[in-house]
Structure formats: C-alpha cells, structure tokens
mmCIF file of C-alpha atoms in Angstrom:
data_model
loop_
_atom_site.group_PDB
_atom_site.id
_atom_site.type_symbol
_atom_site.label_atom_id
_atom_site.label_comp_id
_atom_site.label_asym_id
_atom_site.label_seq_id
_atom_site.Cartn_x
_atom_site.Cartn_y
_atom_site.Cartn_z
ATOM 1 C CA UNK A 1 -46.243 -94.759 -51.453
ATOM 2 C CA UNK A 2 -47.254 -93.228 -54.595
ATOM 3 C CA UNK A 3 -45.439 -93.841 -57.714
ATOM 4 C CA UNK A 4 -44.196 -91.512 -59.890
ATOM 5 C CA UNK A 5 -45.595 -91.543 -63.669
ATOM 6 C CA UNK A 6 -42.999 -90.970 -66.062
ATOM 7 C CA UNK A 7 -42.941 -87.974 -67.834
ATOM 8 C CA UNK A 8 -42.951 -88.281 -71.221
ATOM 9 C CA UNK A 9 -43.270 -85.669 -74.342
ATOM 10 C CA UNK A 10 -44.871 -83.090 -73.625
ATOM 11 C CA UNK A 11 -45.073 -81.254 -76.513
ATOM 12 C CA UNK A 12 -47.903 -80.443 -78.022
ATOM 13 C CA UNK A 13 -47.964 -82.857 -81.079
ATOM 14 C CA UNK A 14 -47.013 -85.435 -78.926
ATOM 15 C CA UNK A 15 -50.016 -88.219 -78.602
ATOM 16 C CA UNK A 16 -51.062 -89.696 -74.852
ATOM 17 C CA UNK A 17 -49.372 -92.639 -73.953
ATOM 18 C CA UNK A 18 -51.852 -94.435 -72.461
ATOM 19 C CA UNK A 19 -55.852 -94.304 -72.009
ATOM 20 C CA UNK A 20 -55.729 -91.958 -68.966
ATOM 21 C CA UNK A 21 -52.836 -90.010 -70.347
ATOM 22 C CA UNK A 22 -53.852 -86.161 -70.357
ATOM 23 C CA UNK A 23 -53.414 -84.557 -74.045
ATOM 24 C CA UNK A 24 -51.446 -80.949 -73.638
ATOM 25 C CA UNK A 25 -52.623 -78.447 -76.746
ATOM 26 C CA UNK A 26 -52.112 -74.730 -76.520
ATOM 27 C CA UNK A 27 -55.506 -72.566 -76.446
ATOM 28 C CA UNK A 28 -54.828 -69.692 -79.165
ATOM 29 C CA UNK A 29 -53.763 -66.285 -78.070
ATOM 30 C CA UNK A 30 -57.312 -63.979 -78.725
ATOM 31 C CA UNK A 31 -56.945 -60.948 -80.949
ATOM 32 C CA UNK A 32 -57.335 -57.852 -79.763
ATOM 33 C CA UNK A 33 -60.441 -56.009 -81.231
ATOM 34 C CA UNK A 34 -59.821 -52.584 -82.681
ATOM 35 C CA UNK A 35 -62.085 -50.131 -81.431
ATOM 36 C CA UNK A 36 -61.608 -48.307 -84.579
ATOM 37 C CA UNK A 37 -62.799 -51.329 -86.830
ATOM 38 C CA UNK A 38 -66.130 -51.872 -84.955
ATOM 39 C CA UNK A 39 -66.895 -48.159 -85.593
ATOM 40 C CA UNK A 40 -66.726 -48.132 -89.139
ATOM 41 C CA UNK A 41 -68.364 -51.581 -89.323
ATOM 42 C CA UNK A 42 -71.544 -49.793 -87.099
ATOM 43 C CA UNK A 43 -71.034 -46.594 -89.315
ATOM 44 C CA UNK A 44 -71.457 -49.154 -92.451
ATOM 45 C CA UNK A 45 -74.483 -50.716 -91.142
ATOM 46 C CA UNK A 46 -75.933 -47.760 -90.247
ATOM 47 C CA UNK A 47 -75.467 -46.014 -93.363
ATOM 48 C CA UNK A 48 -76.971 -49.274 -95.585
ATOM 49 C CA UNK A 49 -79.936 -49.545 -93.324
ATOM 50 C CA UNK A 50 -80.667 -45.715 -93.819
ATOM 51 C CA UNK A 51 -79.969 -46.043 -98.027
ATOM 52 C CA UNK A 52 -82.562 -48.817 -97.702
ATOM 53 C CA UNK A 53 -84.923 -46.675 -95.446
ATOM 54 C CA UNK A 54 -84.390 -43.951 -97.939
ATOM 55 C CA UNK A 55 -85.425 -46.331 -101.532
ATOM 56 C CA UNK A 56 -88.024 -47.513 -99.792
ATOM 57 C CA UNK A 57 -89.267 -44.606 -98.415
ATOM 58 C CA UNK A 58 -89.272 -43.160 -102.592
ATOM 59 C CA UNK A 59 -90.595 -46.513 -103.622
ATOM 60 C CA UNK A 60 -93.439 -45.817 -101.521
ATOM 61 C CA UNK A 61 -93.758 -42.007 -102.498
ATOM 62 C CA UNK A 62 -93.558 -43.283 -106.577
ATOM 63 C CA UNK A 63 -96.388 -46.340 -106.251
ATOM 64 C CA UNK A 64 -98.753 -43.340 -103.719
ATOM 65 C CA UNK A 65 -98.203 -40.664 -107.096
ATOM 66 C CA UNK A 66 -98.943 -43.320 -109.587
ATOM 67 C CA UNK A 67 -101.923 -44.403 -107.624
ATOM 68 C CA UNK A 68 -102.903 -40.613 -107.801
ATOM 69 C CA UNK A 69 -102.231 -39.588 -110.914
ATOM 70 C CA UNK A 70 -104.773 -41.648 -112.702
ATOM 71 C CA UNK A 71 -107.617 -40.500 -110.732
ATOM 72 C CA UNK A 72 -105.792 -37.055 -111.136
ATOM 73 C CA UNK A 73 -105.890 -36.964 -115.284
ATOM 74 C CA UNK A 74 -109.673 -38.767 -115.202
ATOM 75 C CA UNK A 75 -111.116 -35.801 -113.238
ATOM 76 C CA UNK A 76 -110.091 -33.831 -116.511
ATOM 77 C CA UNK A 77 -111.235 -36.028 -119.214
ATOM 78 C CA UNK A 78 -113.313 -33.115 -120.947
ATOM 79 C CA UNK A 79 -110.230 -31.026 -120.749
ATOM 80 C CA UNK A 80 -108.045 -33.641 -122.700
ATOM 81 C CA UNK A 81 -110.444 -34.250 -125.255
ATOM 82 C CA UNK A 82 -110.807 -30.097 -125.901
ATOM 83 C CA UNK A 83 -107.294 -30.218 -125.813
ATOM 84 C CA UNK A 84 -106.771 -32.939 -128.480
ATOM 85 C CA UNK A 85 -109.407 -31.545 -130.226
ATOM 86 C CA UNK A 86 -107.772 -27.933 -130.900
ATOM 87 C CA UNK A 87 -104.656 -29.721 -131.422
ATOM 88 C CA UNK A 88 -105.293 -31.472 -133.972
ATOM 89 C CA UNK A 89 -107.086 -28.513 -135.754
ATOM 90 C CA UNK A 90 -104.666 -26.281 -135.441
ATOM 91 C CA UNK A 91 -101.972 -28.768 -137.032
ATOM 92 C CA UNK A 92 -104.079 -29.498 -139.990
ATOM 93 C CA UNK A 93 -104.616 -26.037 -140.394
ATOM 94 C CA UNK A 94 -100.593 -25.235 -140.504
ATOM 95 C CA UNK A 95 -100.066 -28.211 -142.638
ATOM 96 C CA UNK A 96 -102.593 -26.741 -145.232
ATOM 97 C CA UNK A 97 -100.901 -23.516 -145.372
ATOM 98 C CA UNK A 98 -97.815 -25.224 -146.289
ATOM 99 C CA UNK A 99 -99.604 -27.196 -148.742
ATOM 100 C CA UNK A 100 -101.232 -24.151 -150.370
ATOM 101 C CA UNK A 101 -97.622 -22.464 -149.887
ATOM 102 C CA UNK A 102 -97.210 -25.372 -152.483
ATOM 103 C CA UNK A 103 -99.479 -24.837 -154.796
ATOM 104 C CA UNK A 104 -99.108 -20.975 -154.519
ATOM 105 C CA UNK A 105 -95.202 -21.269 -155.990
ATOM 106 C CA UNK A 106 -96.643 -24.084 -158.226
ATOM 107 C CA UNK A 107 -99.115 -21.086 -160.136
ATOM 108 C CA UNK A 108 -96.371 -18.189 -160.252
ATOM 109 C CA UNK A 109 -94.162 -19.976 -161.486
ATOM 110 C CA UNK A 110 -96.229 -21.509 -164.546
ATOM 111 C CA UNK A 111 -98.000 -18.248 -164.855
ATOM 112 C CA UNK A 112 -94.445 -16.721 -165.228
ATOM 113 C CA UNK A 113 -93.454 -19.405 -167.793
ATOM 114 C CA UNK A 114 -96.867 -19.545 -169.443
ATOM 115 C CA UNK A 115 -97.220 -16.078 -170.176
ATOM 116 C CA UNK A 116 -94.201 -16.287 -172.010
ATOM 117 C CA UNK A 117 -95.730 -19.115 -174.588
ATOM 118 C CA UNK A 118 -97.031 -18.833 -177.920
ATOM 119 C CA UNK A 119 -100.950 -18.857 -177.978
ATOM 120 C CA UNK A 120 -103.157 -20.960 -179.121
ATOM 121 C CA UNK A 121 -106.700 -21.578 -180.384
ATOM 122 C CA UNK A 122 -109.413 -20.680 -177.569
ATOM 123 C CA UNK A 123 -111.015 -23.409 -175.766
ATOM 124 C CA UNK A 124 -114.626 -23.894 -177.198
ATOM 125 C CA UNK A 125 -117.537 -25.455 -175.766
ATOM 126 C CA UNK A 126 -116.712 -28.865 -176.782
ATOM 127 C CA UNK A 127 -113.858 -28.065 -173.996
ATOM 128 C CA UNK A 128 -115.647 -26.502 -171.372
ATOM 129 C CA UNK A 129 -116.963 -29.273 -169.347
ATOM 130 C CA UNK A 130 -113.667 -30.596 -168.540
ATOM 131 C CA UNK A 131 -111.488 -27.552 -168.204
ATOM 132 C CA UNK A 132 -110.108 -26.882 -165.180
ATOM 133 C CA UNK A 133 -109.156 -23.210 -163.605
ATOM 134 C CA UNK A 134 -105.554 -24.163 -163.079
ATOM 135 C CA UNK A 135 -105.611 -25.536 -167.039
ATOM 136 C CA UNK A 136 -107.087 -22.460 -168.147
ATOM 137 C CA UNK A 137 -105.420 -19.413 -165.893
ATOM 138 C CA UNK A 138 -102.708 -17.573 -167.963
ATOM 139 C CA UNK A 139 -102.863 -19.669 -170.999
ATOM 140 C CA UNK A 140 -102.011 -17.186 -174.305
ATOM 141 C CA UNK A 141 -104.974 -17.503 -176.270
ATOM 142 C CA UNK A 142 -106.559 -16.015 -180.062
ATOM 143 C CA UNK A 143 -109.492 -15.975 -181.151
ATOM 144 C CA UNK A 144 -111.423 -14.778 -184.210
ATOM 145 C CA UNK A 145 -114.891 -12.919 -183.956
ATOM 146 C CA UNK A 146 -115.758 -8.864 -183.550
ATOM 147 C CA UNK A 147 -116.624 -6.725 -180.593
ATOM 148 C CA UNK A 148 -120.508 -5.881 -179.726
ATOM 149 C CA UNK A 149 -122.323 -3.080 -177.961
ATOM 150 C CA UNK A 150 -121.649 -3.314 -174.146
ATOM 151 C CA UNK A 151 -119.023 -2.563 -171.483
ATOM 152 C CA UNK A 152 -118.912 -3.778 -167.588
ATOM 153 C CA UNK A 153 -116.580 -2.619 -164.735
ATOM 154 C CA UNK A 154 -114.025 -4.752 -162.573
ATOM 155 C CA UNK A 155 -112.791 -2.368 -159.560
ATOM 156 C CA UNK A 156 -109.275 -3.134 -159.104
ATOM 157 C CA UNK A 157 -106.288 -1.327 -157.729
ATOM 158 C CA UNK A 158 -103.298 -0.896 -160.036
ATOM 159 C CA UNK A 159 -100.152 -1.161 -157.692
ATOM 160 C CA UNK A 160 -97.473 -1.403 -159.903
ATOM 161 C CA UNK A 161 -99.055 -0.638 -163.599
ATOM 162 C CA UNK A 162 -96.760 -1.192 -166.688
ATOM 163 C CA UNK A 163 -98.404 1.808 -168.275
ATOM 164 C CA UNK A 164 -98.620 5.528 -167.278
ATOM 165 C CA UNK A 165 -101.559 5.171 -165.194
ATOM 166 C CA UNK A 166 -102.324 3.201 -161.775
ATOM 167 C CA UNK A 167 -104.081 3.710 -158.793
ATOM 168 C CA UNK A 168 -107.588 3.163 -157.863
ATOM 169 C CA UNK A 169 -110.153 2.123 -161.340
ATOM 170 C CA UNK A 170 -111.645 -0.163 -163.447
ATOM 171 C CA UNK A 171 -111.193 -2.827 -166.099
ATOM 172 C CA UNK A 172 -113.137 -2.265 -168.890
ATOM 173 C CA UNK A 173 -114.948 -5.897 -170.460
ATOM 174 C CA UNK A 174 -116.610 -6.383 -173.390
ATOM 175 C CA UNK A 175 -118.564 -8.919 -174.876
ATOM 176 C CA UNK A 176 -116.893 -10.580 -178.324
ATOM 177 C CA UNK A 177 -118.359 -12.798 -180.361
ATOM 178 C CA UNK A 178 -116.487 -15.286 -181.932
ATOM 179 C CA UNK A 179 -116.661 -16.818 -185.648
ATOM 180 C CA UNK A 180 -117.927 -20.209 -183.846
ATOM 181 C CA UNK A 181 -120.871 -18.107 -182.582
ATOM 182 C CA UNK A 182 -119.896 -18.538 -178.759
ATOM 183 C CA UNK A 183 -119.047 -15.791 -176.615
ATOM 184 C CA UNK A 184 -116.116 -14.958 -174.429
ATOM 185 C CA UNK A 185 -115.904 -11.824 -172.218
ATOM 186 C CA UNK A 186 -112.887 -9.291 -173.073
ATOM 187 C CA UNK A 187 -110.732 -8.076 -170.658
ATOM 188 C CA UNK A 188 -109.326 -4.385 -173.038
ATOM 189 C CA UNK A 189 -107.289 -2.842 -170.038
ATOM 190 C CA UNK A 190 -107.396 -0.049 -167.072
ATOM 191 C CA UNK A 191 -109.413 2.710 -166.299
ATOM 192 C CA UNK A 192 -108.669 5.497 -163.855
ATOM 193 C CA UNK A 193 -111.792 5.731 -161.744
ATOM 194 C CA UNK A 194 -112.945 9.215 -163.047
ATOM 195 C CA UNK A 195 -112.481 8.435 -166.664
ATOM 196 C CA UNK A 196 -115.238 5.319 -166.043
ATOM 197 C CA UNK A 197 -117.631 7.450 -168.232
ATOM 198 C CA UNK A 198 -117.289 6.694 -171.592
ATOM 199 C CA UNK A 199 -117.844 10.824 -172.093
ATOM 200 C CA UNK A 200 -114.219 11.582 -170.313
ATOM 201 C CA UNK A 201 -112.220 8.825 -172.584
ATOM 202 C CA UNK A 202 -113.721 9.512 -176.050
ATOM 203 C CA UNK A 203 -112.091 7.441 -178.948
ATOM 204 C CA UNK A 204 -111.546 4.602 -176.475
ATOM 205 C CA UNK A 205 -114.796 2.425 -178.139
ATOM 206 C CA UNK A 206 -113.084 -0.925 -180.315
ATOM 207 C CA UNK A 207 -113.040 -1.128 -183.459
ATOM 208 C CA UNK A 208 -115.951 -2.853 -185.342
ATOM 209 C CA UNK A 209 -115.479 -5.896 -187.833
ATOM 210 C CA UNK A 210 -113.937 -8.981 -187.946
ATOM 211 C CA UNK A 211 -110.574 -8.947 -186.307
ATOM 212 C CA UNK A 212 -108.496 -11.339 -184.324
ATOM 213 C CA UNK A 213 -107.580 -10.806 -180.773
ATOM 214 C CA UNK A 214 -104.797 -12.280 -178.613
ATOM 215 C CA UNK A 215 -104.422 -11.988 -175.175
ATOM 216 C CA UNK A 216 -103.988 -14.227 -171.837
ATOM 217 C CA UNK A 217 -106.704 -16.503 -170.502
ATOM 218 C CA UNK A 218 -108.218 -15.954 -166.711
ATOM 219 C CA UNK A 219 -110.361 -18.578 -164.412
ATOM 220 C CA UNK A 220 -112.987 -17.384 -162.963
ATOM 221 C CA UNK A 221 -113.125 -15.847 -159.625
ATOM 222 C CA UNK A 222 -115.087 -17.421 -156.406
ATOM 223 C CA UNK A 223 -117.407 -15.550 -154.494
ATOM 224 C CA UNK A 224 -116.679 -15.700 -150.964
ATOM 225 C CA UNK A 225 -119.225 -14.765 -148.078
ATOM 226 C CA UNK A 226 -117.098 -11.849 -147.563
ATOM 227 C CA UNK A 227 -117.222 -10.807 -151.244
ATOM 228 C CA UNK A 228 -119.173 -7.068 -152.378
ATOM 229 C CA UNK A 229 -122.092 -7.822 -154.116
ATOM 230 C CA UNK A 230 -122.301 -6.417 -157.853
ATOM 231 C CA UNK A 231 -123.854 -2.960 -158.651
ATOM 232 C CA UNK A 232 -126.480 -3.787 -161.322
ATOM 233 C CA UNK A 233 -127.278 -0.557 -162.319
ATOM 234 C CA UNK A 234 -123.936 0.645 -162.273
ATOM 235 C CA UNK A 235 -122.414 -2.561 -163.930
ATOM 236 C CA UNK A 236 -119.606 -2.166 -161.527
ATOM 237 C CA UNK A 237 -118.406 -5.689 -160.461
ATOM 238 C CA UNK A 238 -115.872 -6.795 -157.302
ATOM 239 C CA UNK A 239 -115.633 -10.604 -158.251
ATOM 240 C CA UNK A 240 -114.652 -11.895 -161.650
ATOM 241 C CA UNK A 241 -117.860 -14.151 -162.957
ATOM 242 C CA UNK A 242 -118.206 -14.808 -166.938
ATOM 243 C CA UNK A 243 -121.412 -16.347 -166.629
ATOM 244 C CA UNK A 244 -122.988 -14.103 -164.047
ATOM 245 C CA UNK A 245 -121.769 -10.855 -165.934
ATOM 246 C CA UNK A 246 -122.429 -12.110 -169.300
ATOM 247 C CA UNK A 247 -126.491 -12.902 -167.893
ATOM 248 C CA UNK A 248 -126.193 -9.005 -166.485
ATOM 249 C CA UNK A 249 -125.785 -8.060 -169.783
ATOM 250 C CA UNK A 250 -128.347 -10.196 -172.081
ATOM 251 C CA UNK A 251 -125.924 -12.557 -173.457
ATOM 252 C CA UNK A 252 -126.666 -16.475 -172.922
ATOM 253 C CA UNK A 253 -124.710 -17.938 -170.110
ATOM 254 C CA UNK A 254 -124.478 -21.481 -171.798
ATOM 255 C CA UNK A 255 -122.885 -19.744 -174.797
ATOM 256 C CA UNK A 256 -120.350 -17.959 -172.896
ATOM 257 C CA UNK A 257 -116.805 -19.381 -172.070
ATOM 258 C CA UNK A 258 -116.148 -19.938 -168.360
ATOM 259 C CA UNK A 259 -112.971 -17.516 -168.556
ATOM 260 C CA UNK A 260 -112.281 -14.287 -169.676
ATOM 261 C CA UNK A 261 -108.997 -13.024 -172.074
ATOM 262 C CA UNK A 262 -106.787 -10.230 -171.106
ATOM 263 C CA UNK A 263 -105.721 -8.359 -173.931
ATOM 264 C CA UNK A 264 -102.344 -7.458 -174.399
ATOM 265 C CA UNK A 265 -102.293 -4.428 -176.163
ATOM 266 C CA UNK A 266 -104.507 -1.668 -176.581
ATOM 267 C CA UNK A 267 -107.336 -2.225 -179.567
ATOM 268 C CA UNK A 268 -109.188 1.411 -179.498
ATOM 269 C CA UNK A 269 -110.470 3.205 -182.617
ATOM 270 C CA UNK A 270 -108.423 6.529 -181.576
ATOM 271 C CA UNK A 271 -106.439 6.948 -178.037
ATOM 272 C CA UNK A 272 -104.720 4.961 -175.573
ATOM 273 C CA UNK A 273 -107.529 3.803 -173.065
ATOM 274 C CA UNK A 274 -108.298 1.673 -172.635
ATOM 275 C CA UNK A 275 -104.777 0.478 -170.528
ATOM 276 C CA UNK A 276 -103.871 -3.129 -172.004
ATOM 277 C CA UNK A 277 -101.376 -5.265 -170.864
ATOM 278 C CA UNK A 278 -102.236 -4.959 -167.125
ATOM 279 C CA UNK A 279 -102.589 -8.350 -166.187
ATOM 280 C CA UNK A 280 -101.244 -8.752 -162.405
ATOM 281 C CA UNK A 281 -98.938 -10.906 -162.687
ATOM 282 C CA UNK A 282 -97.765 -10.213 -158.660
ATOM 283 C CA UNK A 283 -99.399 -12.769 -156.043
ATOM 284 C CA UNK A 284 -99.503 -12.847 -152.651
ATOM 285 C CA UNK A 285 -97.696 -15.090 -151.020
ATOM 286 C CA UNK A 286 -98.246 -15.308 -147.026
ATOM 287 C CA UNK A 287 -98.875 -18.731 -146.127
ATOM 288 C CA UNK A 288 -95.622 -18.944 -144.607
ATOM 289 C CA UNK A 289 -96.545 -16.905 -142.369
ATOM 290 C CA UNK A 290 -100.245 -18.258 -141.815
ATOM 291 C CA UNK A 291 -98.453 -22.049 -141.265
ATOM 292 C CA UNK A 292 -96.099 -20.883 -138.524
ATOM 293 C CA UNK A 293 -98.834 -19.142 -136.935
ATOM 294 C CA UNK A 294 -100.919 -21.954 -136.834
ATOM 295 C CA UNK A 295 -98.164 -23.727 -135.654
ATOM 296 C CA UNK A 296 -96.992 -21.441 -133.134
ATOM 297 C CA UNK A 297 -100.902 -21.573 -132.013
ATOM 298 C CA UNK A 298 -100.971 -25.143 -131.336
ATOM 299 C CA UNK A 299 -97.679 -24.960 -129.138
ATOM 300 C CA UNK A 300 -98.994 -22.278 -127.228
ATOM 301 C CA UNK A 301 -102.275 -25.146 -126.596
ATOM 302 C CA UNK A 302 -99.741 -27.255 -125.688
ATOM 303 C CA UNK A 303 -97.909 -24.852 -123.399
ATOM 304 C CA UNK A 304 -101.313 -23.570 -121.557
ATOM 305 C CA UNK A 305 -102.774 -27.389 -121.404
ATOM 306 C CA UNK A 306 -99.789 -28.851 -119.297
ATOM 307 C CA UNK A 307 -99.279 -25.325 -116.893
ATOM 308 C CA UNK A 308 -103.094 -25.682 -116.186
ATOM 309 C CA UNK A 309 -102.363 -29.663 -115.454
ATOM 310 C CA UNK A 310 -99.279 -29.000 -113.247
ATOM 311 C CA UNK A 311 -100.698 -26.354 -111.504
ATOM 312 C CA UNK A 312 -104.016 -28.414 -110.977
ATOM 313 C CA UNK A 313 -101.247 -31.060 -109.078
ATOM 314 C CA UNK A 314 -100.005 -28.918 -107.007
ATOM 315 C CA UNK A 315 -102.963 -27.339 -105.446
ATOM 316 C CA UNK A 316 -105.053 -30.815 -105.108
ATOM 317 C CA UNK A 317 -103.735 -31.044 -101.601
ATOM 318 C CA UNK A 318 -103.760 -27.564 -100.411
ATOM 319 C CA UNK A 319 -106.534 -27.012 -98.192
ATOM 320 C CA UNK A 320 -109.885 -25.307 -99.071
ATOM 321 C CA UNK A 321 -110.313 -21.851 -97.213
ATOM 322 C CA UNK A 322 -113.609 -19.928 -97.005
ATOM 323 C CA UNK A 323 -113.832 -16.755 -97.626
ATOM 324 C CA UNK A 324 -115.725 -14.273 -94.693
ATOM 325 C CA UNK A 325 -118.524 -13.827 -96.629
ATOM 326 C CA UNK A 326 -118.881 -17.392 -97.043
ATOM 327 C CA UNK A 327 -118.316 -18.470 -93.298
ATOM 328 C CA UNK A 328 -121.042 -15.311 -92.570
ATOM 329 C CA UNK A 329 -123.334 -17.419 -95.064
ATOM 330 C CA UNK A 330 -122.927 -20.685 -93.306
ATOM 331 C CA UNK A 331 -123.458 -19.083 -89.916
ATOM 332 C CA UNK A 332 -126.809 -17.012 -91.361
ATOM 333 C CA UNK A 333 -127.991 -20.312 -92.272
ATOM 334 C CA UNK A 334 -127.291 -22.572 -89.492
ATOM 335 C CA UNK A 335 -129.162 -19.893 -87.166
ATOM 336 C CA UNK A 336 -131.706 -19.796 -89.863
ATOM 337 C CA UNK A 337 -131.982 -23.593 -89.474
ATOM 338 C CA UNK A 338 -131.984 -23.155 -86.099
ATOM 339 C CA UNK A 339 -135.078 -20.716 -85.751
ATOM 340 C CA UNK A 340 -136.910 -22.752 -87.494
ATOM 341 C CA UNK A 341 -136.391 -25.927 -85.545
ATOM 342 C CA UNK A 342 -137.327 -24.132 -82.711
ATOM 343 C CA UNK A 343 -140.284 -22.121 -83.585
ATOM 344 C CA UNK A 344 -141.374 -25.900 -85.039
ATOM 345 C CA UNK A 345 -141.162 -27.238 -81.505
ATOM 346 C CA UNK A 346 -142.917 -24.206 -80.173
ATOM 347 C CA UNK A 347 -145.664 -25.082 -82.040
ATOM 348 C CA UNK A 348 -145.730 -29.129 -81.738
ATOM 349 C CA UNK A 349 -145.686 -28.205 -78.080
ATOM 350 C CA UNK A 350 -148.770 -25.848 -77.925
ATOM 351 C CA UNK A 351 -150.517 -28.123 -79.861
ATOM 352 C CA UNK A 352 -150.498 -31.050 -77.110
ATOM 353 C CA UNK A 353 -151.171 -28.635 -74.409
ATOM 354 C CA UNK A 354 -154.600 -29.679 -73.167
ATOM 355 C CA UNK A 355 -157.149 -27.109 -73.281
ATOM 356 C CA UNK A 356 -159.065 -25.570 -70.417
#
C-alpha cells in the first residue's frame, strides 16, 4: 500500500520540503512578436547597410579621382608654367599702370601748383648733373642774357590754345645766351603751320640786347623707338631734345642746359607771333583704363586656363574614334605590309628551289 505524501505549499515561493521534494515555479507567459516591429527593424537594417554601401562606394570614387588627378595636372606641366608665367605678367603690368596712375596725378597736380609760383634764378651748370626731370618740369624760371641768330621747329597740335590761334603748327625755339655764358634753348610760342616761314610772319624776329626773360622750365623729352626722326634740313623736330637740337644748330652741347623755358608772353620786335603762353598744361590720363585692362586680361587667363583643364577631365575617358580616312590609312598599310611579306617569301622560296 502506497502512502500518501502530504501536500504541502504549493505556491510558488514556497521552498521543497525535503531532498526529493519537486520545486513548482511558473514558466513566463512569451510575448507576442509584432509583425509590424520586425519590419521596421529589417527596413532599419536595410537602410544603414545601404548608407554604408553608399559612403563607401564615394569613399572609393574620392581616393580613384585623387589618385587621377595628379597624374592628370603632371601631363600639363608646360601648360601651368605658361599659365603662371602670363599671370604674373599681366598683374605686374596692371599694378604699374596704377602706379604710374600715381605718379601721373602726382605731376598735374604740382605742375598746376607750380606754375602758379614765383620764379626763380635758372639752374646753371653747377646744377645740371644732379637735376632731375621731375625737379626741373614746370618750374618758373628768369634768366638774364640776349637772343642770337637761329630758330628750330617743334610740330605740335594746339587743342585748346589760350590765344586766337590753334590747330596744327610749330613752336618756334631759339637759342639765348645767358650773362653766365651758358646756353638754354627758348621756347617764344605757336606757329600756324603755313606761317613757319619767317617771310609770312614778318616783325615776329626778338628783340636784340640784353633783356631778361621769364618763363616756365620743361624736361626733356625721350625718344622712343616709335618716335619721327628730326628733319635736318628742315629743322623741323617731333621730340623735345636740348642737347641734340642745340648740336643741329652749332651751339656746344656741354654748354647748353638740359631743359628748355617756355615763355610766357610774347617778346617780338613788332606783331603778335610768335603765340606765347601755350604751354599744355592738359595731360593724359588713361592708365585707369590700361590697369583694368591688364587686369581684366589676366582673369580672362585665368578663365581660359581652368575651361581648357576641366574640359581636358572630362574627355580623358571618352574613347578615341578614327576618322575614315584614318581607318582607310591603317588598312592601305596593313595590305601594304602584307604584300611585302609575301612577295619576301616568294622570293626566299625561289631562291632554295634547286636548279635543273
């Protein structure tokens, strides 16, 4: 007869009673799994895995460009250097035109102011060696001395004359000889260019004697490459030379000053040409204009240097096709090739033919 086991607690905190006692504990009731949930968790997955695809994917595409590029930009070496080259040209050139736009309102304004000044003693040759063309230019000046024999012609147009005549004609210089015994070239005034003869301006020879002159000083002018040369025999002139015209006309160069003197009024023995007082005083001023187009010149580099570049990118990998004429070529020749090769072996195999 079996015996019954007492039943004890059977709840499910309770502890076994003894050694072979069975311990009751309730399993957990399993959640449900939303459908919905494991969607958007695949969806999630999905979506990170293709994001990393993706960055990798333009990782790759950046590191295969960089690798390219270099080799890219070496195969044009010659055309960055010409580049750089221009460039830097170009910029020096606009930043000189804004430096002689400097200087250029630098000398009207002091000739504007200077012209205005009382004069003063002539430089002599004690002064000449050191006397520069911007000290010189429009400084009032007198001197002492007399006029001699001699006249030479500066062609010049008169745009805006302060006297009654203008237009196309001369300045009339003349050699004066000062107390000191030096010489200095005289600037009397304007000429219209058929009254150059001294016979169709009668009364306009200066006045002889001691006298004293005042008038503004003027550098001497540069000969460019572009400049007319002087008619000798004429004694017309097109560039403004003491020295050179004062040789043309027998006078020592070492004795002459290295500027000339415009006189301001008109010192004639009878009638009013000579024109004095014609001094141009009006300079052009375009190197505004020059510096921008410089400027706008080395943009335009700029502009045509990276087009060329990106353009150069884009077509590295498109492929090379032949023109007709060129696949014709490549065929002539091949069959050329081919003729040749064959009339070859014609020959190597004629050759080791026995004879009979």
């Amino acid at each position: 007869m079996i015996a019954e086991r007492e039943v004890g607690d059977v709840s499910p905190d309770a502890k076994p009673a003894r050694k072979n006692d069975v311990e009751w504990h309730e399993e957990p009731e399993p959640v449900p799994e939303n459908p919905s949930q494991h969607t958007k968790n695949n969806k999630d997955n999905a979506v990170t895995d293709d994001q990393l695809e993706h960055d990798d994917e333009e990782a790759g595409n950046a590191d295969a460009s960089k690798s390219r590029l270099i080799p890219f930009l070496k195969r044009y070496w010659i055309l960055h250097l010409c580049a750089a080259i221009g460039l830097a040209i170009l910029a020096n050139l606009s930043l000189w035109q804004f430096d002689r736009l400097d200087q250029k309102v630098a000398l009207i304004e002091r000739a504007e102011v200077r012209a205005k000044e009382a004069p003063v003693a002539a430089p002599g040759p004690a002064s000449w060696a050191e006397l520069s063309s911007d000290e010189i230019d429009y400084m009032p000046v007198e001197v002492s001395g007399q006029f001699i024999i001699g006249e030479l012609f500066y062609f010049d147009t008169l745009t805006k004359p302060k006297g009654p005549l203008g237009g196309q004609g001369y300045f009339v210089y003349a050699p004066f000889i000062t107390n000191d015994g030096w010489t200095v070239l005289v600037n009397r005034g304007f000429v219209p260019i058929d009254r150059k003869d001294f016979s169709t301006r009668l009364g306009s020879a200066p006045p002889r004697g001691q006298m004293t002159i005042t008038g503004l000083a003027r550098r001497a002018e540069v000969a460019s490459m572009f400049s007319a040369e002087p008619n000798l025999s004429t004694n017309e002139w097109y560039v403004r030379e003491p020295k050179a015209m004062a040789e043309a006309m027998g006078m020592l160069a070492d004795q002459t000053a290295p500027y000339t003197i415009d006189l301001q009024e008109t010192v004639s023995v009878a009638g009013d040409l000579p024109q004095a007082g014609e001094t141009r005083m009006t300079f052009s001023n375009n190197h505004l204009q020059y510096a921008f187009t410089w400027a706008g010149l080395a943009l335009t580099l700029v502009g045509v240097y990276f087009a060329f570049l990106i353009k150069a990118w884009f077509n590295q990998d498109k492929p090379v096709v032949k023109d007709d004429d060129e696949d014709e070529d490549d065929d002539y020749d091949a069959e050329e090739e081919k003729r040749k090769a064959d009339r070859y072996k014609m020959i190597s195999d004629a050759a080791r033919r026995p004879r009979k």
